[in-house]
Structures are given as C-alpha cells and as structure tokens.
Short mmCIF file of C-alpha atoms in Angstrom, two decimals:
data_model
loop_
_atom_site.label_atom_id
_atom_site.label_comp_id
_atom_site.label_asym_id
_atom_site.label_seq_id
_atom_site.Cartn_x
_atom_site.Cartn_y
_atom_site.Cartn_z
CA MET A 1 0.12 0.03 0.13
CA THR A 2 1.28 3.40 -0.71
CA ALA A 3 1.36 6.37 1.54
CA ALA A 4 -1.47 7.88 -0.25
CA THR A 5 -3.83 5.03 0.17
CA ALA A 6 -2.49 3.78 3.69
CA PRO A 7 -5.15 4.09 6.34
CA VAL A 8 -4.91 7.02 8.45
CA LEU A 9 -8.22 6.66 10.70
CA GLU A 10 -9.24 3.62 12.63
CA ILE A 11 -12.84 3.75 14.05
CA VAL A 12 -12.55 2.79 17.71
CA GLU A 13 -16.10 3.42 18.65
CA PRO A 14 -18.75 4.57 15.97
CA GLY A 15 -21.16 5.80 18.53
CA MET A 16 -24.86 5.52 17.87
CA LEU A 17 -24.31 6.01 14.17
CA ALA A 18 -21.25 7.20 12.32
CA ILE A 19 -21.25 7.44 8.40
CA VAL A 20 -19.27 8.97 5.52
CA GLU A 21 -21.02 11.80 3.92
CA ASP A 22 -20.02 14.47 1.15
CA LEU A 23 -22.38 16.82 -0.87
CA GLY A 24 -24.18 13.81 -2.31
CA ARG A 25 -24.86 12.63 -5.97
CA PRO A 26 -27.18 15.24 -7.58
CA GLY A 27 -28.61 14.85 -11.03
CA LEU A 28 -29.50 11.18 -10.83
CA GLY A 29 -33.22 11.70 -9.97
CA ALA A 30 -34.44 9.88 -13.22
CA LEU A 31 -32.53 6.80 -12.25
CA GLY A 32 -34.34 6.81 -8.82
CA VAL A 33 -31.33 7.84 -6.80
CA GLY A 34 -31.63 10.97 -4.47
CA ARG A 35 -29.07 13.46 -3.64
CA SER A 36 -28.28 12.43 -0.20
CA GLY A 37 -25.16 14.01 1.37
CA ALA A 38 -24.56 15.67 4.54
CA ALA A 39 -27.73 16.15 6.49
CA ASP A 40 -26.58 19.61 8.12
CA GLU A 41 -24.92 21.00 5.14
CA ALA A 42 -23.96 24.20 6.59
CA SER A 43 -22.03 22.50 9.48
CA PHE A 44 -20.54 20.04 6.98
CA ARG A 45 -19.32 23.06 4.79
CA LEU A 46 -17.90 24.89 7.94
CA ALA A 47 -15.92 21.63 8.92
CA ASN A 48 -14.26 21.25 5.50
CA ARG A 49 -13.51 25.09 5.27
CA LEU A 50 -11.79 24.98 8.76
CA VAL A 51 -9.24 22.55 7.44
CA ALA A 52 -9.15 23.98 4.09
CA ASN A 53 -10.44 21.01 2.25
CA ALA A 54 -12.41 21.16 -1.16
CA GLU A 55 -16.13 21.46 -0.67
CA ARG A 56 -16.64 18.09 -2.14
CA ALA A 57 -14.20 16.48 0.41
CA ALA A 58 -15.91 13.54 2.55
CA ALA A 59 -16.27 13.79 6.23
CA ILE A 60 -17.77 11.80 9.12
CA GLU A 61 -21.35 12.44 10.10
CA PHE A 62 -22.19 11.18 13.63
CA VAL A 63 -25.01 11.07 15.72
CA LEU A 64 -25.25 12.13 19.40
CA GLY A 65 -21.41 11.91 20.14
CA GLY A 66 -19.84 8.80 21.20
CA LEU A 67 -17.28 8.70 18.34
CA ALA A 68 -13.67 7.49 18.99
CA VAL A 69 -11.15 7.53 16.31
CA ARG A 70 -7.42 6.50 16.46
CA PHE A 71 -5.08 8.46 13.98
CA ARG A 72 -2.03 6.64 12.36
CA ARG A 73 -0.55 9.71 11.33
CA THR A 74 -0.71 13.33 12.74
CA ALA A 75 -3.57 15.06 10.87
CA THR A 76 -5.40 18.48 11.10
CA VAL A 77 -8.98 17.98 11.84
CA ALA A 78 -12.25 20.03 12.72
CA LEU A 79 -15.54 19.24 14.53
CA THR A 80 -18.60 20.93 13.79
CA GLY A 81 -22.39 20.61 14.39
CA ALA A 82 -23.86 19.73 17.99
CA PRO A 83 -21.00 20.63 20.22
CA ALA A 84 -19.65 18.32 22.74
CA ASP A 85 -16.52 17.78 24.71
CA VAL A 86 -13.54 16.63 22.67
CA ARG A 87 -10.12 15.17 23.63
CA ALA A 88 -7.51 14.38 21.40
CA GLY A 89 -5.40 12.11 23.53
CA HIS A 90 -5.18 13.64 26.89
CA ARG A 91 -5.59 17.13 25.47
CA ALA A 92 -8.88 18.92 25.50
CA ALA A 93 -10.06 20.57 22.19
CA ALA A 94 -13.27 22.28 20.75
CA PHE A 95 -15.62 22.35 18.24
CA ASN A 96 -15.66 24.92 15.12
CA ALA A 97 -11.72 25.34 15.45
CA PRO A 98 -9.01 23.35 13.50
CA PHE A 99 -6.70 21.32 15.67
CA ALA A 100 -3.93 18.58 15.23
CA VAL A 101 -4.37 15.06 16.42
CA ARG A 102 -1.08 13.47 16.72
CA ALA A 103 -0.04 9.97 15.24
CA GLY A 104 -1.18 7.14 17.77
CA GLU A 105 -3.73 9.51 19.51
CA VAL A 106 -7.44 8.75 19.98
CA LEU A 107 -9.91 11.56 19.17
CA ARG A 108 -12.95 11.03 21.39
CA VAL A 109 -16.16 13.10 21.17
CA GLY A 110 -18.67 13.29 24.19
CA ARG A 111 -22.23 13.49 24.00
CA PRO A 112 -23.90 16.87 23.05
CA ALA A 113 -26.09 18.65 25.60
CA ARG A 114 -28.16 20.03 22.37
CA GLY A 115 -28.32 19.14 18.76
CA LEU A 116 -28.20 15.75 17.09
CA ARG A 117 -25.36 15.41 14.48
CA GLY A 118 -21.66 16.12 14.44
CA TYR A 119 -19.12 16.42 11.58
CA LEU A 120 -15.51 15.40 11.67
CA ALA A 121 -13.62 16.77 8.76
CA VAL A 122 -9.87 15.63 8.35
CA ARG A 123 -7.46 17.58 6.18
CA GLY A 124 -7.47 15.90 2.78
CA GLY A 125 -11.00 14.35 3.20
CA LEU A 126 -11.69 10.79 3.60
CA GLY A 127 -10.37 8.60 0.77
CA VAL A 128 -13.23 5.91 0.60
CA ALA A 129 -14.28 4.74 -2.74
CA PRO A 130 -16.94 6.84 -4.32
CA VAL A 131 -20.36 5.26 -5.51
CA LEU A 132 -21.96 7.01 -8.45
CA GLY A 133 -19.47 10.03 -7.82
CA SER A 134 -20.17 10.54 -4.29
CA ARG A 135 -18.82 9.20 -0.97
CA SER A 136 -22.12 9.59 0.87
CA TRP A 137 -24.15 6.81 2.48
CA ASP A 138 -27.68 7.06 1.42
CA SER A 139 -29.60 5.22 4.13
CA LEU A 140 -32.82 4.93 1.97
CA ALA A 141 -31.57 3.66 -1.19
CA GLY A 142 -28.53 1.67 0.48
CA ILE A 143 -26.04 3.35 -1.80
CA GLY A 144 -22.38 4.33 -0.75
CA PRO A 145 -19.93 3.22 2.09
CA PRO A 146 -22.06 1.53 4.66
CA PRO A 147 -22.11 2.83 8.31
CA LEU A 148 -18.85 2.75 10.05
CA ARG A 149 -18.00 0.02 12.67
CA SER A 150 -15.43 -0.56 15.20
CA GLY A 151 -12.05 -1.61 13.45
CA ASP A 152 -13.01 0.06 10.02
CA LEU A 153 -9.95 1.85 8.48
CA LEU A 154 -10.21 4.85 6.38
CA PRO A 155 -7.61 6.08 4.14
CA LEU A 156 -7.41 10.17 3.26
CA ALA A 157 -7.92 11.74 -0.19
CA ALA A 158 -6.26 14.87 -1.31
CA ASP A 159 -9.37 17.02 -1.76
CA HIS A 160 -7.30 20.14 -0.42
CA ALA A 161 -8.09 23.75 -1.10
CA GLY A 162 -5.33 25.94 0.15
CA GLU A 163 -3.97 26.15 3.71
CA PRO A 164 -5.96 26.23 6.84
CA SER A 165 -6.36 29.90 7.81
CA VAL A 166 -9.24 30.16 10.08
CA ASP A 167 -8.53 29.84 13.94
CA VAL A 168 -12.26 29.70 15.17
CA ALA A 169 -15.52 29.94 13.58
CA PRO A 170 -18.32 31.75 15.65
CA VAL A 171 -21.27 29.41 15.58
CA PRO A 172 -24.45 29.89 17.59
CA PRO A 173 -25.21 26.71 19.41
CA PRO A 174 -28.19 24.44 18.28
CA SER A 175 -31.45 25.15 19.94
CA GLY A 176 -33.98 22.62 21.06
CA ASP A 177 -36.80 25.12 19.85
CA VAL A 178 -36.53 26.49 16.27
CA THR A 179 -38.62 28.28 13.73
CA LEU A 180 -38.07 27.36 10.01
CA ARG A 181 -39.32 29.53 7.27
CA VAL A 182 -41.70 27.89 4.83
CA LEU A 183 -42.57 28.64 1.18
CA PRO A 184 -46.12 27.46 0.59
CA GLY A 185 -46.81 24.99 -2.05
CA PRO A 186 -46.86 22.98 -4.47
CA ARG A 187 -49.83 21.29 -3.08
CA ALA A 188 -50.97 23.66 -0.38
CA GLY A 189 -54.16 24.20 -2.47
CA ARG A 190 -55.11 20.47 -1.57
CA PHE A 191 -55.41 21.30 2.07
CA ALA A 192 -58.30 23.03 4.01
CA PRO A 193 -57.85 26.84 4.25
CA SER A 194 -57.36 26.27 8.12
CA ALA A 195 -54.24 24.00 7.53
CA LEU A 196 -51.59 26.68 6.68
CA ASP A 197 -52.90 28.68 9.66
CA ARG A 198 -52.57 25.51 11.85
CA LEU A 199 -49.08 24.75 10.41
CA PHE A 200 -47.93 28.38 11.11
CA GLY A 201 -49.68 28.59 14.39
CA SER A 202 -48.58 25.37 16.23
CA ALA A 203 -45.70 23.77 18.02
CA TYR A 204 -44.80 20.27 16.47
CA GLU A 205 -42.64 17.98 18.47
CA VAL A 206 -39.87 15.69 16.76
CA THR A 207 -40.70 12.04 17.14
CA ALA A 208 -38.20 9.20 17.86
CA ASP A 209 -38.90 7.58 14.37
CA SER A 210 -37.11 10.61 12.64
CA ASP A 211 -33.97 9.90 10.81
CA ARG A 212 -31.85 11.04 7.71
CA VAL A 213 -34.89 10.37 5.67
CA GLY A 214 -37.11 12.96 7.49
CA LEU A 215 -38.45 14.41 10.74
CA ARG A 216 -41.73 12.81 11.74
CA LEU A 217 -43.54 15.58 13.54
CA ALA A 218 -46.45 15.08 16.07
CA GLY A 219 -48.87 17.93 16.58
CA PRO A 220 -52.15 19.22 15.20
CA PRO A 221 -52.99 17.32 12.10
CA LEU A 222 -53.29 19.15 8.69
CA ARG A 223 -56.64 18.28 7.12
CA ARG A 224 -57.12 18.22 3.29
CA ALA A 225 -59.75 20.26 1.75
CA PRO A 226 -63.14 18.59 1.45
CA GLY A 227 -63.10 16.15 -1.65
CA ALA A 228 -59.24 16.37 -2.12
CA ALA A 229 -57.83 12.82 -2.39
CA ALA A 230 -55.40 11.53 0.11
CA GLU A 231 -52.87 10.34 -2.50
CA LEU A 232 -51.77 11.93 -5.94
CA ALA A 233 -49.80 10.44 -8.89
CA PRO A 234 -46.37 10.00 -7.42
CA GLU A 235 -44.35 13.28 -8.04
CA GLY A 236 -40.80 14.40 -7.42
CA MET A 237 -39.87 15.43 -3.77
CA VAL A 238 -37.26 17.92 -2.64
CA THR A 239 -35.28 18.19 0.56
CA GLY A 240 -37.16 20.45 2.97
CA ALA A 241 -40.64 19.30 1.65
CA LEU A 242 -43.41 18.97 4.16
CA GLN A 243 -45.21 15.99 3.06
CA VAL A 244 -48.50 15.21 4.81
CA PRO A 245 -49.59 11.41 4.67
CA PRO A 246 -53.23 10.76 5.48
CA ASN A 247 -52.78 11.00 9.12
CA GLY A 248 -52.20 14.64 8.61
CA ARG A 249 -48.92 14.64 10.49
CA PRO A 250 -46.34 16.45 8.38
CA VAL A 251 -42.96 14.60 7.62
CA LEU A 252 -39.99 17.21 7.04
CA PHE A 253 -37.75 15.58 4.44
CA LEU A 254 -34.06 15.70 4.97
CA ALA A 255 -31.26 14.50 2.98
CA ASP A 256 -32.19 10.77 2.20
CA HIS A 257 -35.76 11.52 1.43
CA PRO A 258 -37.38 9.48 -1.46
CA VAL A 259 -36.95 10.74 -4.93
CA THR A 260 -40.62 10.67 -5.46
CA GLY A 261 -43.80 10.47 -3.34
CA GLY A 262 -47.45 10.13 -3.52
CA TYR A 263 -48.72 12.50 -0.71
CA PRO A 264 -49.23 16.04 -1.22
CA VAL A 265 -46.66 18.53 -0.04
CA ILE A 266 -48.16 21.50 1.80
CA GLY A 267 -44.97 23.59 1.72
CA VAL A 268 -41.19 23.66 1.54
CA VAL A 269 -38.71 24.75 4.31
CA ALA A 270 -36.44 27.30 2.97
CA ALA A 271 -33.04 25.66 1.89
CA ALA A 272 -31.20 27.59 4.42
CA ASP A 273 -33.29 26.37 7.17
CA VAL A 274 -32.85 22.72 6.50
CA SER A 275 -29.59 22.61 8.24
CA PRO A 276 -30.82 23.58 11.63
CA ALA A 277 -33.63 21.20 11.14
CA ALA A 278 -31.21 18.46 10.69
CA GLN A 279 -29.88 19.18 14.37
CA LEU A 280 -33.26 18.70 16.03
CA ARG A 281 -33.51 15.58 18.09
CA PRO A 282 -36.59 13.64 19.30
CA GLY A 283 -38.53 15.57 21.81
CA ASP A 284 -37.36 18.99 20.39
CA THR A 285 -39.93 21.69 19.33
CA VAL A 286 -40.13 23.00 15.76
CA ARG A 287 -42.26 25.81 14.64
CA PHE A 288 -42.97 27.17 10.98
CA ARG A 289 -43.50 30.68 9.69
CA PRO A 290 -44.35 31.65 6.28
CA THR A 291 -41.76 33.51 4.10
CA ALA A 292 -42.00 35.64 1.12
CA PRO A 293 -41.19 33.65 -1.88
CA ALA A 294 -39.09 36.61 -3.26
CA ALA A 295 -37.10 36.79 0.15
CA ALA A 296 -36.01 33.31 -0.54
CA GLY A 297 -35.34 33.54 -4.27
CA ALA A 298 -38.39 31.42 -5.08
CA PRO A 299 -41.20 32.11 -7.49
CA ALA A 300 -44.42 33.72 -6.46
CA PRO A 301 -47.00 31.25 -5.81
CA GLY A 302 -48.74 29.59 -8.77
CA LEU A 303 -46.91 31.19 -11.61
CA VAL A 304 -48.33 29.94 -14.85
CA ARG A 305 -46.68 30.39 -18.22
CA ALA A 306 -48.83 29.62 -21.27
CA GLY A 307 -46.55 29.65 -24.34
CA PRO A 308 -43.82 31.92 -25.33
CA ALA A 309 -45.99 35.13 -25.61
CA ALA A 310 -48.13 34.34 -22.64
CA HIS A 311 -49.56 36.07 -19.59
CA TRP A 312 -49.16 34.82 -16.01
CA SER A 313 -52.36 33.54 -14.79
CA PRO A 314 -53.62 31.80 -11.72
CA PRO A 315 -52.63 28.30 -10.92
CA ARG A 316 -54.36 25.23 -11.73
CA ARG A 317 -55.49 23.86 -8.25
CA GLY A 318 -54.63 20.09 -8.37
CA MET B 1 -43.14 22.96 -25.56
CA ARG B 2 -44.67 25.63 -27.93
CA THR B 3 -48.27 24.44 -27.73
CA SER B 4 -48.97 22.92 -24.64
CA GLU B 5 -49.42 25.01 -21.42
CA LEU B 6 -46.81 24.82 -18.63
CA HIS B 7 -48.43 24.81 -15.17
CA VAL B 8 -45.55 25.66 -12.91
CA LEU B 9 -46.07 25.07 -9.23
CA PRO B 10 -43.54 26.53 -6.66
CA CYS B 11 -41.42 24.01 -4.81
CA GLY B 12 -39.35 25.83 -2.24
CA ASP B 13 -36.36 28.15 -3.10
CA HIS B 14 -34.55 25.88 -5.44
CA ALA B 15 -36.91 23.79 -7.43
CA ILE B 16 -40.05 24.00 -9.58
CA LEU B 17 -42.82 21.44 -10.17
CA VAL B 18 -44.02 21.53 -13.83
CA GLU B 19 -47.62 19.83 -14.19
CA LEU B 20 -48.21 18.37 -17.64
CA ASP B 21 -51.16 16.66 -19.18
CA ASP B 22 -49.86 13.24 -19.44
CA LEU B 23 -46.82 11.10 -19.68
CA GLU B 24 -45.98 11.81 -23.13
CA ASP B 25 -45.76 15.49 -22.23
CA VAL B 26 -43.48 14.61 -19.26
CA LEU B 27 -41.20 12.49 -21.47
CA ALA B 28 -41.13 15.24 -24.18
CA LEU B 29 -40.10 18.08 -21.85
CA ASN B 30 -37.80 15.67 -20.16
CA ALA B 31 -36.12 15.02 -23.58
CA ALA B 32 -36.09 18.56 -24.43
CA LEU B 33 -34.26 19.37 -21.36
CA ARG B 34 -31.75 16.83 -21.68
CA ASP B 35 -31.01 18.18 -25.16
CA HIS B 36 -31.16 21.80 -24.31
CA GLU B 37 -30.08 22.18 -20.57
CA PRO B 38 -30.66 25.43 -19.25
CA ALA B 39 -28.08 27.33 -17.06
CA GLY B 40 -28.24 26.27 -13.39
CA LEU B 41 -30.17 22.97 -13.85
CA VAL B 42 -29.23 20.62 -10.97
CA ASP B 43 -31.66 17.60 -11.51
CA VAL B 44 -34.96 16.73 -13.24
CA VAL B 45 -37.58 13.93 -11.87
CA PRO B 46 -40.04 12.78 -14.26
CA ALA B 47 -43.05 11.37 -12.83
CA ALA B 48 -46.43 10.47 -13.92
CA GLU B 49 -47.91 13.87 -14.53
CA THR B 50 -45.03 16.01 -13.37
CA LEU B 51 -41.65 17.20 -13.86
CA LEU B 52 -39.74 18.09 -10.95
CA ILE B 53 -36.64 20.44 -11.77
CA THR B 54 -34.35 21.47 -9.06
CA PHE B 55 -31.92 24.39 -9.67
CA ASP B 56 -28.79 26.04 -8.32
CA PRO B 57 -30.28 29.55 -6.96
CA GLY B 58 -26.79 30.99 -7.37
CA VAL B 59 -27.03 30.66 -11.02
CA THR B 60 -30.62 31.02 -12.08
CA SER B 61 -34.09 31.57 -10.46
CA ALA B 62 -37.47 29.98 -10.76
CA GLN B 63 -38.60 32.66 -13.13
CA ARG B 64 -35.94 32.46 -15.36
CA LEU B 65 -35.97 28.76 -15.33
CA THR B 66 -39.57 28.83 -16.33
CA ASP B 67 -38.85 31.30 -19.25
CA ASP B 68 -36.16 28.96 -20.31
CA LEU B 69 -38.88 25.95 -20.57
CA ALA B 70 -41.31 28.07 -22.52
CA HIS B 71 -38.68 28.63 -25.20
CA LEU B 72 -37.40 24.97 -25.38
CA PRO B 73 -38.12 23.48 -28.87
CA ASP B 74 -41.01 20.95 -29.09
CA GLU B 75 -39.34 17.65 -29.08
CA ARG B 76 -41.44 14.61 -29.33
CA PRO B 77 -39.76 11.31 -28.77
CA ALA B 78 -41.69 9.77 -31.81
CA THR B 79 -38.85 10.93 -34.16
CA ASP B 80 -36.39 8.91 -31.92
CA GLU B 81 -37.64 5.56 -31.45
CA PRO B 82 -36.99 4.43 -27.71
CA PRO B 83 -35.17 1.27 -26.99
CA LEU B 84 -37.06 -2.03 -26.19
CA VAL B 85 -35.86 -4.20 -23.36
CA GLU B 86 -37.21 -7.62 -23.22
CA ILE B 87 -37.54 -9.21 -19.70
CA PRO B 88 -37.93 -12.94 -19.37
CA VAL B 89 -40.49 -13.78 -16.51
CA GLY B 90 -41.17 -16.93 -14.76
CA TYR B 91 -44.74 -16.48 -13.89
CA ASP B 92 -44.61 -18.08 -10.42
CA GLY B 93 -45.38 -15.28 -8.16
CA PRO B 94 -47.37 -15.78 -4.79
CA ASP B 95 -49.80 -13.48 -5.92
CA LEU B 96 -50.65 -14.80 -9.32
CA ASP B 97 -53.81 -16.75 -8.23
CA ALA B 98 -55.07 -13.79 -5.89
CA VAL B 99 -54.80 -11.20 -8.87
CA ALA B 100 -56.57 -13.85 -11.14
CA ASP B 101 -59.50 -14.07 -8.51
CA ALA B 102 -59.73 -10.38 -8.05
CA ALA B 103 -59.44 -9.63 -11.81
CA GLY B 104 -62.01 -12.31 -12.53
CA LEU B 105 -59.70 -14.16 -14.91
CA SER B 106 -57.67 -17.30 -15.07
CA ALA B 107 -54.08 -17.48 -14.09
CA ASP B 108 -53.22 -18.25 -17.56
CA GLU B 109 -55.11 -15.27 -18.76
CA VAL B 110 -53.50 -12.86 -16.44
CA VAL B 111 -50.17 -13.90 -17.75
CA ARG B 112 -51.21 -13.75 -21.41
CA ARG B 113 -52.42 -10.25 -20.64
CA HIS B 114 -49.18 -9.14 -18.69
CA SER B 115 -46.96 -10.57 -21.00
CA GLY B 116 -49.00 -9.22 -24.02
CA ALA B 117 -48.49 -5.67 -23.42
CA VAL B 118 -45.83 -3.33 -24.54
CA TYR B 119 -44.99 -1.00 -21.44
CA THR B 120 -43.43 2.52 -21.25
CA VAL B 121 -40.93 3.49 -18.44
CA ALA B 122 -42.72 6.29 -16.92
CA PHE B 123 -40.54 7.31 -14.10
CA THR B 124 -38.48 5.75 -11.09
CA GLY B 125 -38.23 6.70 -7.60
CA PHE B 126 -39.48 4.11 -5.21
CA ALA B 127 -35.88 2.85 -4.90
CA PRO B 128 -32.75 3.00 -7.34
CA GLY B 129 -33.67 1.54 -10.47
CA PHE B 130 -37.26 0.86 -9.75
CA ALA B 131 -39.29 1.77 -12.90
CA TYR B 132 -42.89 2.45 -12.96
CA LEU B 133 -44.14 0.91 -16.11
CA THR B 134 -47.28 2.11 -18.04
CA GLY B 135 -49.25 0.15 -20.36
CA LEU B 136 -50.79 -2.44 -18.00
CA ASP B 137 -53.86 -4.25 -19.02
CA GLN B 138 -57.08 -2.28 -17.65
CA ARG B 139 -58.24 -5.61 -16.36
CA LEU B 140 -55.13 -6.09 -14.23
CA VAL B 141 -55.43 -2.53 -12.46
CA LEU B 142 -55.72 -3.35 -8.63
CA SER B 143 -54.99 -1.31 -5.75
CA ARG B 144 -51.84 -2.31 -3.79
CA ARG B 145 -51.98 -4.94 -1.18
CA GLU B 146 -53.62 -4.11 2.13
CA ASN B 147 -50.68 -5.45 4.01
CA PRO B 148 -47.26 -4.78 2.37
CA ARG B 149 -44.77 -7.29 2.38
CA THR B 150 -41.72 -6.51 4.63
CA ARG B 151 -39.29 -8.23 2.14
CA VAL B 152 -39.91 -8.62 -1.58
CA PRO B 153 -37.19 -10.57 -3.33
CA ALA B 154 -34.94 -8.97 -6.00
CA GLY B 155 -36.26 -9.65 -9.43
CA SER B 156 -39.94 -9.82 -8.42
CA VAL B 157 -42.21 -8.83 -11.26
CA ALA B 158 -45.21 -7.02 -9.70
CA ILE B 159 -48.23 -5.00 -10.41
CA ALA B 160 -50.03 -2.32 -8.48
CA ASP B 161 -52.37 0.46 -9.65
CA ARG B 162 -52.01 0.99 -13.20
CA TYR B 163 -48.18 0.26 -13.18
CA SER B 164 -46.05 -3.00 -13.48
CA GLY B 165 -42.64 -2.98 -12.21
CA VAL B 166 -39.62 -5.10 -11.24
CA TYR B 167 -37.91 -4.96 -7.87
CA PRO B 168 -34.25 -4.10 -8.59
CA ARG B 169 -33.25 -5.42 -5.07
CA SER B 170 -34.91 -6.99 -2.19
CA GLY B 171 -36.81 -4.75 0.20
CA PRO B 172 -40.44 -3.91 1.62
CA GLY B 173 -43.20 -3.68 -1.06
CA GLY B 174 -46.87 -3.66 -1.29
CA TRP B 175 -47.29 -4.66 -5.02
CA HIS B 176 -48.74 -7.89 -6.14
CA LEU B 177 -46.16 -10.37 -7.22
CA LEU B 178 -46.75 -12.29 -10.56
CA GLY B 179 -43.32 -13.68 -11.19
CA HIS B 180 -39.65 -13.16 -10.91
CA THR B 181 -36.91 -12.47 -13.59
CA ASP B 182 -33.11 -13.16 -13.47
CA ALA B 183 -32.51 -10.02 -15.53
CA VAL B 184 -30.24 -7.61 -13.76
CA LEU B 185 -31.94 -4.25 -13.93
CA TRP B 186 -29.76 -2.34 -11.47
CA ASP B 187 -25.79 -2.58 -11.57
CA LEU B 188 -23.62 -0.03 -10.21
CA ASP B 189 -20.81 -1.11 -12.22
CA ARG B 190 -22.93 -0.14 -15.41
CA THR B 191 -23.32 3.18 -16.84
CA PRO B 192 -26.00 4.19 -16.39
CA PRO B 193 -26.53 1.59 -13.47
CA ALA B 194 -30.41 1.52 -14.25
CA ALA B 195 -31.52 -0.55 -17.21
CA LEU B 196 -34.83 1.03 -17.37
CA LEU B 197 -34.89 4.87 -18.05
CA PRO B 198 -37.76 6.88 -18.52
CA GLY B 199 -39.12 6.41 -22.06
CA THR B 200 -37.72 2.92 -22.46
CA ARG B 201 -40.18 0.35 -23.71
CA VAL B 202 -40.42 -3.05 -22.03
CA ARG B 203 -41.86 -6.30 -22.87
CA PHE B 204 -42.10 -9.23 -20.49
CA THR B 205 -41.78 -12.65 -22.09
CA VAL B 206 -42.98 -15.94 -20.72
CA GLN B 207 -40.24 -18.26 -19.35
CA GLY B 208 -40.47 -21.38 -17.28
CA ARG B 209 -44.08 -21.06 -16.17
CA ASP B 210 -44.25 -24.52 -14.90
CA GLU B 211 -41.46 -24.16 -12.37
CA ARG B 212 -43.49 -22.71 -9.57
CA ARG B 213 -41.52 -21.84 -6.44
#
C-alpha cells in the first residue's frame, strides 16, 4: 500500500451512528437515486472550510457523539455541528476550530447537550471509494459506504483547497426550539384553508422515528380540503418538503428523502433552514412561519406560463 | 413545448414542479431538457404527470427557468424510437392466483395479458432503478396490497394500481407479485446503472411457467 492509500483513521467506537458523507450525488433523480449527502450541510461545509478542504471532500457525520477515532498519522481535523466535549489523546479540544491530532492518539467526542449531528473533517478528506460519483451513504437507497463499525480503517484523499487559515468560527449553538421558514406549495391548494394557519400557528414535536429520511412531527393534524384525495400520482420530492400523509402529521424531508412520493406537499422549508432542522432530536420543538417567496429567491406562488407570448395567470389547483 | 401549457408550481427556493397533461408531455419535456439544458439546472425528476426541476439558486431563478422552459423546442420522442427491453419472466409469483381471482380471470389469462403488453418506463423513484411501467392491461389494475410485505425478493415482477414494475433489489413492498426475472436491472458497475430509463419500452416474455416456486 502506498502512503497515499494507507489508512489514517481507525474507528474505535462509532457511537450510535457514524457514516461518511459529502455533498451527495445530485442529478440522478431520473434513475431513482436521490442526492443524499450531509444532513446538516452548513455544518459539513464549515468543517471542510476549517481544514481548508475542497467542498466536495468527504467527512464523518455522527449522531449524539460517542465517536472515537485513532489516528495513525498526525492530521489536522475540525469538528462542527452539535457541540460536545472533545479530547485528542489527553488534551482537550473544541468544536468549530481546527486542531491537530498526533499519530497514535485517539480523538474522542462526548455526548452533546443539544443538537443531534456532528461532523469530523480531516485535512484532505476521507478517501473511501466513491459510488456514482459520491462518498455519501444514502440510508434509504442503500448506496455508498455503509455505516462505520469498530475497526474500520479509512484512508485520506487529497481534496485540499489551500492552507487552513481560520482559527475559530463563531457558531451559535443548536437550539431545541427552532422556527423554520416555509414557502407554501406545491400542493397547499389541496388542504383545508385552516391547514396553513394551523401549520404556522402550532408547535410540533420531533418524534423518535425521525432519521436522515425525514423528521416525523407530532402535533395538530393538517386536514385536506373537502373532496381532495389523500394520494396523488407520485411526483418528485425535494429536501425540505413538508409532506402530509393521510394521518395529517407532516414529515419534513431531509437528505435521504425518497425521490418521488405520493402524498401532497403543503410547503417547503427554505433551503437555508434545512441544516438547523437536521440538528433537531426527538422531543425537540419545531415551529414554522411563512416567508415571502421573493425573500428566499423562489417564485411567486402559482406562476403559470402558457406559451412563449403568454401571460401569467392563476394556478390550476390540483 | 410551444403548444401545450406549462403549469408551474412553486416548490421551495430551489425547485419548480411542472404539471403536464400526460406522460407523453412529461417525457417530451424531459427529452427537451436533456438536449437543451438550461443554465443552473441541477436535477430533473420525471413522474406520471409532473416534472420536478431542481436548480442552483446562485445561477438561475424559478422565473428565469420557467422562461427557459417556455422557449424549449417542442421535441417529441416519436422521432427517436426509444429502446425496447425484453425481460424474461417466470410467472410463479405468490400473488398470481389472488390477482386472477380479483380480476375475474384465469391465471393463464393474467399471464397472457401481462406478457402481451408493451410498457413504457414512466418514471423511477421508489428505489434506485425501480421503474414504474405504464401500459398495464385495464383488467389487471388493482390497488396495492392492504398488508405490504416486509421483504420482496429482488427480481420480483409485480403490479399495482396502473403500473407494473420489477423490484431491482429485495426490500419492503406492497405490490402484487406475479413472477420473477433473473434480468439484472440495477448494476452499479454499469453506466447508467439502471437498465430501465424513462421512455424505455419494455416487454415481458414468458419463461418457465411450470417451475412454480
């Protein structure tokens, strides 16, 4: 084995769940393959920036701490996401700042008081074999490197982008009570007029069956408009979609959501608010507020284009 | 897409959902987007009556993308004959008799009708490489099983609603299982890994019907 492919990381303890993620595999929807990728993309990107990796570099995403990794070579690392106690050998380290782990030392991450997911980026990025152009584990499709286990050995890649220059990044800690901005649609018209009021006026609780596919939410059910069918022909789904199954309880789709779904989507969480959503743990509270489409760079609701010389007119309500 | 109307629904800040009249229009727009890709396009998900288009909001906007769609040339796949894939099927599925009962047909007639049709891949999405095939005989249109199976074997040939499909790998599923095939429809070492792409035509051929498992 050459120096470039010799393993550098040895997983001592994966904790509850530790997986390899990058920015996923966009562009394969027509094959039935979703994007996947880091669930909290903002924290993932920050981790790579702190160690001056290319944005595509793969990192470890882990749930509720408990991760322990032995380093066979000295490496520069950064931890982001749900903050917890960190030790590199006998030294204390911190989240949101790059630091060195020396050859032979074990990096240990404790349990976070708040938040769910942590990211460990290593200078150069993880060098596991990509599948369909990405090193991400897609938990729904079963594509990519499977969840890490004790004893797994990981090489590093050479996904650098300059030299580390940031000492510490100021990051607000995750909150157990967040308000997410929502753009109504595409199927808001299928719901009773009171449903959007209820969505925006209620607190929902994240339930224990939430995962990388989506946050299952308990709270006031969102009722369909009289006569509107519970199901529709399957259609493409996006990350952040609030899909409402027949029981009326919304599911907020995260990174590993299905490519298509047959239940109506009442609204879509603004892309920038999906990362904080991915830090919510069972029992946390989430609220929603409407946002102006223009503010989030989205279309005004219900634009209809009828031919090249056409006018804008009201949407067809499905 | 000069003649037909495009109904564009907002879908968050980085996607639009285009509603179309039928699958033919969906596949036509899908083909036009493939041949004339607008700036900032990230992914396209064709479905039964819709096309989901995700975009990079740093490059384009929903409105600009909608304008781009309106100016795409009207391409009909008819000028470009789609490939035909033949899938040999052993009609030995555990639901064959139940489907026959529900449809009021003999098992032989179910097999004759299922293998007698030419299907079109409408879209994928339930799982990687799982293609929803349209063209199912009207008599075989049944709602899905009330109790989905927790494990359907890979290669199972199945029907539900107005679709037929083949499970590319084992997993949970609520479709009625008519038989099985040894054809490999999903292979990560192949480019593309899915054998059945939107627009592809499919015919099931009868193989080894007497070897019921």
